[in-house]
Each structure stands twice: as structure tokens, then as C-alpha cells.
Amino acid sequence: SELLTIARGIISKKVSLNLNDIVNEYLQSGEYVKTFRFHPDVKIVNNLADDLLPINCSKIHIYKLLLNLVSNAMESIDGKGTVTITSDNVYLDAPLIGYDDVSIGEYVYLQIKDSGIGMTKADIQHIFEPFYTKKQMGRSGTGLGLSVVWNVIQDHKGYINVKSSEEGTTFEVYFPVTRQSIEDATAKENISNCKSNGEFILIIDDS
């Protein structure tokens, strides 16, 4: 599935969602529990804005982006440390010049900040390339994580900025705000759409 996410030309259905809901879902998931098992001394700190505006997104792909950024942050910490997840509404009235130049506009901002060992400038130049990894084999999946992050951001017409020092690394992601109302994911589909047109289902038991 990582390769499919990287492959260009894949059309993903996008709906209006609250990014915080995806963050909270990830932090209660089996994937997070598995990652945390390798890093029990890493503390996760949430700093999520209460009034976050919606973004037009593919939930599964934003989930993959979040999973990869958080696991990457935890991997960078040797022993005790902190990973801080921040969300906010941001309006840029001038372009932001950084790793990826961010245009003027209104965005939902996602920041993943770790207290790890940081990255060199050489590493930062290559981190979004497929299979470029300095992580421990056996713990870190396919080596495609940050390539997935890059492609998800491009597919959502967003931006990313990367800052790193000896005190840790910060990934800043900017998603364009949408004014469409948030879809109720728990809304039940009209029962008329579930009714058959008189078809039969044939079940064969060969036991």
C-alpha cells in the first residue's frame, strides 16, 4: 500500500474532515500501540486547536502521513524524549520561505516536533527519497515512510517545511482550508440504497 500511495495518478476520494479527529484516531490505533512498544520512554504531547477549520482530504492518506511522521519522530529519539503534535489555523499574508515555499493563504497547520538527535543538512536533502533511511532495520517498515508523506502532501495541494538541530526535528505541514461543511462520518446511508432489485444470492457449501 505504501507503493500505491507513492504511485502518481491514483485518484483518492476527498471529503471535508477535521484533522484533529484523524490525529485522535491514530493515537488510539493498533499501529500507534505497536510503535510505542518499541519506544516506551517517549512521551506524546497533544496541542490540538479546539476550533480547527476543516480540510478537504482523503482520510486514509492523511492517516498514513500522520503515522509515518509520528513513527519517524519516535525513531529519532534514543531513550527518553518527547514528540509533540500540534494543530492550528494559520493565515499567511506573505509567502513562507523554507524547505517547501508556502504560498499566501489560509491553512490548517500540523506540526510534529521531536526531541531527538536531529538531522544533518545532507540528510534533509534526501529524506523524502524512496528507500532513503537511517533507521534500524526490522522496526521501520519499508523505508518509504517520508516518500509517502511527500506524495500525500502533493496530492492534497499542501506544503511541508523541515527544521532540524541538535535539539530535535520539526516537520510542519500546511493543508489548504476548505469552506465545505464537515461530513458526518457516522451518518447512516439511506436504507433505500441498500435494498435489492429482486436479485438472489446463491451460496454453495462444498464441505
mmCIF file of C-alpha atoms in Angstrom:
data_model
loop_
_atom_site.group_PDB
_atom_site.id
_atom_site.type_symbol
_atom_site.label_atom_id
_atom_site.label_comp_id
_atom_site.label_asym_id
_atom_site.label_seq_id
_atom_site.Cartn_x
_atom_site.Cartn_y
_atom_site.Cartn_z
ATOM 1 C CA SER A 1 0.000 0.000 0.000
ATOM 2 C CA GLU A 2 2.987 2.309 0.556
ATOM 3 C CA LEU A 3 3.993 1.889 -3.092
ATOM 4 C CA LEU A 4 0.422 2.610 -4.196
ATOM 5 C CA THR A 5 0.437 5.809 -2.157
ATOM 6 C CA ILE A 6 3.674 6.877 -3.840
ATOM 7 C CA ALA A 7 2.471 5.989 -7.338
ATOM 8 C CA ARG A 8 1.235 9.052 -9.180
ATOM 9 C CA GLY A 9 -2.115 9.258 -10.872
ATOM 10 C CA ILE A 10 -4.051 7.402 -8.158
ATOM 11 C CA ILE A 11 -7.369 9.152 -7.560
ATOM 12 C CA SER A 12 -8.386 9.323 -3.897
ATOM 13 C CA LYS A 13 -11.829 10.411 -2.757
ATOM 14 C CA LYS A 14 -11.615 13.558 -0.658
ATOM 15 C CA VAL A 15 -14.178 14.838 1.814
ATOM 16 C CA SER A 16 -14.289 17.688 4.309
ATOM 17 C CA LEU A 17 -12.874 16.496 7.651
ATOM 18 C CA ASN A 18 -11.367 17.768 10.904
ATOM 19 C CA LEU A 19 -7.669 16.903 11.119
ATOM 20 C CA ASN A 20 -7.875 16.532 14.902
ATOM 21 C CA ASP A 21 -10.260 13.600 14.513
ATOM 22 C CA ILE A 22 -7.687 11.752 12.413
ATOM 23 C CA VAL A 23 -4.937 12.532 14.952
ATOM 24 C CA ASN A 24 -7.034 11.172 17.823
ATOM 25 C CA GLU A 25 -7.999 8.081 15.845
ATOM 26 C CA TYR A 26 -4.335 7.336 15.123
ATOM 27 C CA LEU A 27 -3.346 7.723 18.793
ATOM 28 C CA GLN A 28 -5.908 5.036 19.696
ATOM 29 C CA SER A 29 -4.894 2.672 16.908
ATOM 30 C CA GLY A 30 -3.000 -0.606 16.892
ATOM 31 C CA GLU A 31 -0.329 0.974 14.683
ATOM 32 C CA TYR A 32 0.420 3.561 17.366
ATOM 33 C CA VAL A 33 0.494 0.920 20.113
ATOM 34 C CA LYS A 34 2.966 -1.120 18.064
ATOM 35 C CA THR A 35 5.265 1.871 17.537
ATOM 36 C CA PHE A 36 5.029 2.904 21.189
ATOM 37 C CA ARG A 37 6.031 -0.620 22.245
ATOM 38 C CA PHE A 38 9.489 -0.011 20.754
ATOM 39 C CA HIS A 39 9.755 3.413 22.451
ATOM 40 C CA PRO A 40 8.084 3.159 25.879
ATOM 41 C CA ASP A 41 10.061 6.130 27.250
ATOM 42 C CA VAL A 42 8.851 8.551 24.583
ATOM 43 C CA LYS A 43 6.045 10.840 25.706
ATOM 44 C CA ILE A 44 3.397 12.064 23.261
ATOM 45 C CA VAL A 45 2.109 15.592 23.913
ATOM 46 C CA ASN A 46 -1.051 16.846 22.191
ATOM 47 C CA ASN A 47 -1.505 20.529 21.455
ATOM 48 C CA LEU A 48 -4.565 20.475 19.204
ATOM 49 C CA ALA A 49 -6.574 23.625 18.448
ATOM 50 C CA ASP A 50 -10.210 23.457 19.590
ATOM 51 C CA ASP A 51 -11.595 25.492 16.675
ATOM 52 C CA LEU A 52 -9.730 23.785 13.847
ATOM 53 C CA LEU A 53 -11.117 24.516 10.374
ATOM 54 C CA PRO A 54 -11.896 21.618 8.004
ATOM 55 C CA ILE A 55 -9.668 20.392 5.187
ATOM 56 C CA ASN A 56 -10.652 18.585 2.004
ATOM 57 C CA CYS A 57 -8.791 15.301 2.298
ATOM 58 C CA SER A 58 -8.545 11.569 1.866
ATOM 59 C CA LYS A 59 -8.770 10.278 5.426
ATOM 60 C CA ILE A 60 -6.723 7.126 4.831
ATOM 61 C CA HIS A 61 -3.883 9.086 3.219
ATOM 62 C CA ILE A 62 -3.759 11.753 5.946
ATOM 63 C CA TYR A 63 -3.729 8.875 8.440
ATOM 64 C CA LYS A 64 -0.709 7.380 6.631
ATOM 65 C CA LEU A 65 1.035 10.753 6.669
ATOM 66 C CA LEU A 66 0.450 11.111 10.407
ATOM 67 C CA LEU A 67 1.525 7.531 11.124
ATOM 68 C CA ASN A 68 4.790 7.985 9.244
ATOM 69 C CA LEU A 69 5.649 11.376 10.738
ATOM 70 C CA VAL A 70 4.984 10.257 14.316
ATOM 71 C CA SER A 71 6.813 6.927 13.970
ATOM 72 C CA ASN A 72 9.727 8.750 12.295
ATOM 73 C CA ALA A 73 9.831 11.219 15.208
ATOM 74 C CA MET A 74 9.791 8.431 17.803
ATOM 75 C CA GLU A 75 12.550 6.549 15.957
ATOM 76 C CA SER A 76 14.786 9.626 16.179
ATOM 77 C CA ILE A 77 14.767 9.522 19.992
ATOM 78 C CA ASP A 78 17.206 7.291 21.843
ATOM 79 C CA GLY A 79 15.693 6.621 25.258
ATOM 80 C CA LYS A 80 13.558 9.261 26.944
ATOM 81 C CA GLY A 81 12.121 12.113 24.928
ATOM 82 C CA THR A 82 9.028 13.900 23.719
ATOM 83 C CA VAL A 83 7.039 14.045 20.498
ATOM 84 C CA THR A 84 4.651 16.993 20.326
ATOM 85 C CA ILE A 85 1.704 17.029 17.913
ATOM 86 C CA THR A 86 0.312 20.497 17.267
ATOM 87 C CA SER A 87 -2.571 21.633 15.083
ATOM 88 C CA ASP A 88 -3.788 25.179 14.449
ATOM 89 C CA ASN A 89 -5.397 27.542 11.973
ATOM 90 C CA VAL A 90 -2.851 29.695 10.147
ATOM 91 C CA TYR A 91 -3.219 32.589 7.723
ATOM 92 C CA LEU A 92 -0.110 33.578 5.776
ATOM 93 C CA ASP A 93 -0.196 37.110 4.378
ATOM 94 C CA ALA A 94 3.247 36.618 2.852
ATOM 95 C CA PRO A 95 4.964 33.555 1.376
ATOM 96 C CA LEU A 96 6.872 31.381 3.861
ATOM 97 C CA ILE A 97 10.321 30.549 2.529
ATOM 98 C CA GLY A 98 11.590 27.230 3.838
ATOM 99 C CA TYR A 99 12.180 23.658 2.715
ATOM 100 C CA ASP A 100 8.993 23.984 0.692
ATOM 101 C CA ASP A 101 7.926 27.572 -0.056
ATOM 102 C CA VAL A 102 4.374 28.088 1.271
ATOM 103 C CA SER A 103 2.082 30.416 -0.698
ATOM 104 C CA ILE A 104 -0.134 33.121 0.767
ATOM 105 C CA GLY A 105 -3.406 31.693 2.055
ATOM 106 C CA GLU A 106 -5.416 30.084 4.862
ATOM 107 C CA TYR A 107 -4.240 26.712 6.141
ATOM 108 C CA VAL A 108 -4.664 24.050 8.753
ATOM 109 C CA TYR A 109 -1.237 23.614 10.297
ATOM 110 C CA LEU A 110 0.118 20.284 11.555
ATOM 111 C CA GLN A 111 3.413 20.186 13.425
ATOM 112 C CA ILE A 112 5.262 17.051 14.545
ATOM 113 C CA LYS A 113 8.186 18.020 16.784
ATOM 114 C CA ASP A 114 10.624 15.599 18.411
ATOM 115 C CA SER A 115 13.440 15.948 20.934
ATOM 116 C CA GLY A 116 15.679 13.559 19.023
ATOM 117 C CA ILE A 117 19.232 13.855 17.761
ATOM 118 C CA GLY A 118 18.331 15.971 14.733
ATOM 119 C CA MET A 119 19.383 15.622 11.119
ATOM 120 C CA THR A 120 22.260 16.959 9.059
ATOM 121 C CA LYS A 121 21.652 19.233 6.085
ATOM 122 C CA ALA A 122 22.711 16.340 3.845
ATOM 123 C CA ASP A 123 20.068 14.080 5.383
ATOM 124 C CA ILE A 124 17.352 16.716 4.973
ATOM 125 C CA GLN A 125 18.140 16.982 1.259
ATOM 126 C CA HIS A 126 17.350 13.273 0.784
ATOM 127 C CA ILE A 127 14.737 12.368 3.412
ATOM 128 C CA PHE A 128 11.785 12.326 1.000
ATOM 129 C CA GLU A 129 13.501 9.983 -1.468
ATOM 130 C CA PRO A 130 12.169 6.402 -1.579
ATOM 131 C CA PHE A 131 14.195 3.899 0.490
ATOM 132 C CA TYR A 132 16.412 6.604 1.996
ATOM 133 C CA THR A 133 16.530 5.727 5.693
ATOM 134 C CA LYS A 134 18.966 5.678 8.589
ATOM 135 C CA LYS A 135 16.584 3.836 10.894
ATOM 136 C CA GLN A 136 17.061 0.463 12.491
ATOM 137 C CA MET A 137 16.098 -2.393 10.197
ATOM 138 C CA GLY A 138 13.197 -4.512 11.400
ATOM 139 C CA ARG A 139 11.437 -1.662 13.164
ATOM 140 C CA SER A 140 10.878 0.917 10.499
ATOM 141 C CA GLY A 141 8.821 -0.699 7.773
ATOM 142 C CA THR A 142 9.638 -0.304 4.107
ATOM 143 C CA GLY A 143 11.827 2.806 4.061
ATOM 144 C CA LEU A 144 9.074 4.559 2.112
ATOM 145 C CA GLY A 145 7.546 6.496 5.014
ATOM 146 C CA LEU A 146 8.661 10.036 4.223
ATOM 147 C CA SER A 147 8.166 9.463 0.494
ATOM 148 C CA VAL A 148 4.559 8.644 1.351
ATOM 149 C CA VAL A 149 4.359 11.869 3.374
ATOM 150 C CA TRP A 150 5.672 13.921 0.437
ATOM 151 C CA ASN A 151 3.250 12.405 -2.065
ATOM 152 C CA VAL A 152 0.234 12.751 0.202
ATOM 153 C CA ILE A 153 1.048 16.445 0.668
ATOM 154 C CA GLN A 154 1.404 16.960 -3.086
ATOM 155 C CA ASP A 155 -1.896 15.163 -3.722
ATOM 156 C CA HIS A 156 -3.618 17.478 -1.223
ATOM 157 C CA LYS A 157 -2.010 20.634 -2.677
ATOM 158 C CA GLY A 158 -0.287 21.264 0.639
ATOM 159 C CA TYR A 159 3.222 22.198 1.730
ATOM 160 C CA ILE A 160 5.863 20.953 4.160
ATOM 161 C CA ASN A 161 8.679 22.675 5.997
ATOM 162 C CA VAL A 162 11.502 20.889 7.867
ATOM 163 C CA LYS A 163 13.642 22.318 10.657
ATOM 164 C CA SER A 164 16.356 20.400 12.488
ATOM 165 C CA SER A 165 19.090 20.980 15.049
ATOM 166 C CA GLU A 166 20.877 19.094 17.818
ATOM 167 C CA GLU A 167 17.759 19.647 19.926
ATOM 168 C CA GLY A 168 15.453 17.780 17.548
ATOM 169 C CA THR A 169 13.497 17.951 14.312
ATOM 170 C CA THR A 170 10.234 19.654 13.407
ATOM 171 C CA PHE A 171 8.004 18.811 10.439
ATOM 172 C CA GLU A 172 5.444 21.498 9.602
ATOM 173 C CA VAL A 173 2.620 20.609 7.213
ATOM 174 C CA TYR A 174 0.188 23.114 5.687
ATOM 175 C CA PHE A 175 -3.168 21.928 4.302
ATOM 176 C CA PRO A 176 -5.462 24.386 2.476
ATOM 177 C CA VAL A 177 -8.651 25.164 4.382
ATOM 178 C CA THR A 178 -12.000 24.270 2.814
ATOM 179 C CA ARG A 179 -15.287 26.050 3.453
ATOM 180 C CA GLN A 180 -17.340 22.926 2.799
ATOM 181 C CA SER A 181 -19.174 21.583 5.839
ATOM 182 C CA ILE A 182 -17.693 18.558 7.553
ATOM 183 C CA GLU A 183 -19.345 15.329 6.522
ATOM 184 C CA ASP A 184 -20.797 13.245 9.323
ATOM 185 C CA ALA A 185 -18.830 10.006 9.083
ATOM 186 C CA THR A 186 -21.340 8.251 11.317
ATOM 187 C CA ALA A 187 -24.381 9.219 9.265
ATOM 188 C CA LYS A 188 -26.349 6.196 8.143
ATOM 189 C CA GLU A 189 -26.886 5.680 4.449
ATOM 190 C CA ASN A 190 -30.465 5.847 3.245
ATOM 191 C CA ILE A 191 -31.920 2.347 3.543
ATOM 192 C CA SER A 192 -33.391 2.610 0.046
ATOM 193 C CA ASN A 193 -29.839 2.472 -1.322
ATOM 194 C CA CYS A 194 -29.346 -0.887 0.374
ATOM 195 C CA LYS A 195 -32.459 -2.612 -0.975
ATOM 196 C CA SER A 196 -32.158 -5.192 -3.710
ATOM 197 C CA ASN A 197 -33.985 -5.249 -7.022
ATOM 198 C CA GLY A 198 -35.201 -8.814 -6.650
ATOM 199 C CA GLU A 199 -31.800 -10.495 -7.136
ATOM 200 C CA PHE A 200 -30.939 -13.810 -5.463
ATOM 201 C CA ILE A 201 -27.686 -14.815 -3.764
ATOM 202 C CA LEU A 202 -26.525 -18.389 -4.427
ATOM 203 C CA ILE A 203 -24.494 -19.934 -1.615
ATOM 204 C CA ILE A 204 -22.587 -23.184 -2.322
ATOM 205 C CA ASP A 205 -21.307 -25.250 0.594
ATOM 206 C CA ASP A 206 -18.707 -27.782 -0.557
ATOM 207 C CA SER A 207 -17.943 -29.156 2.918
#
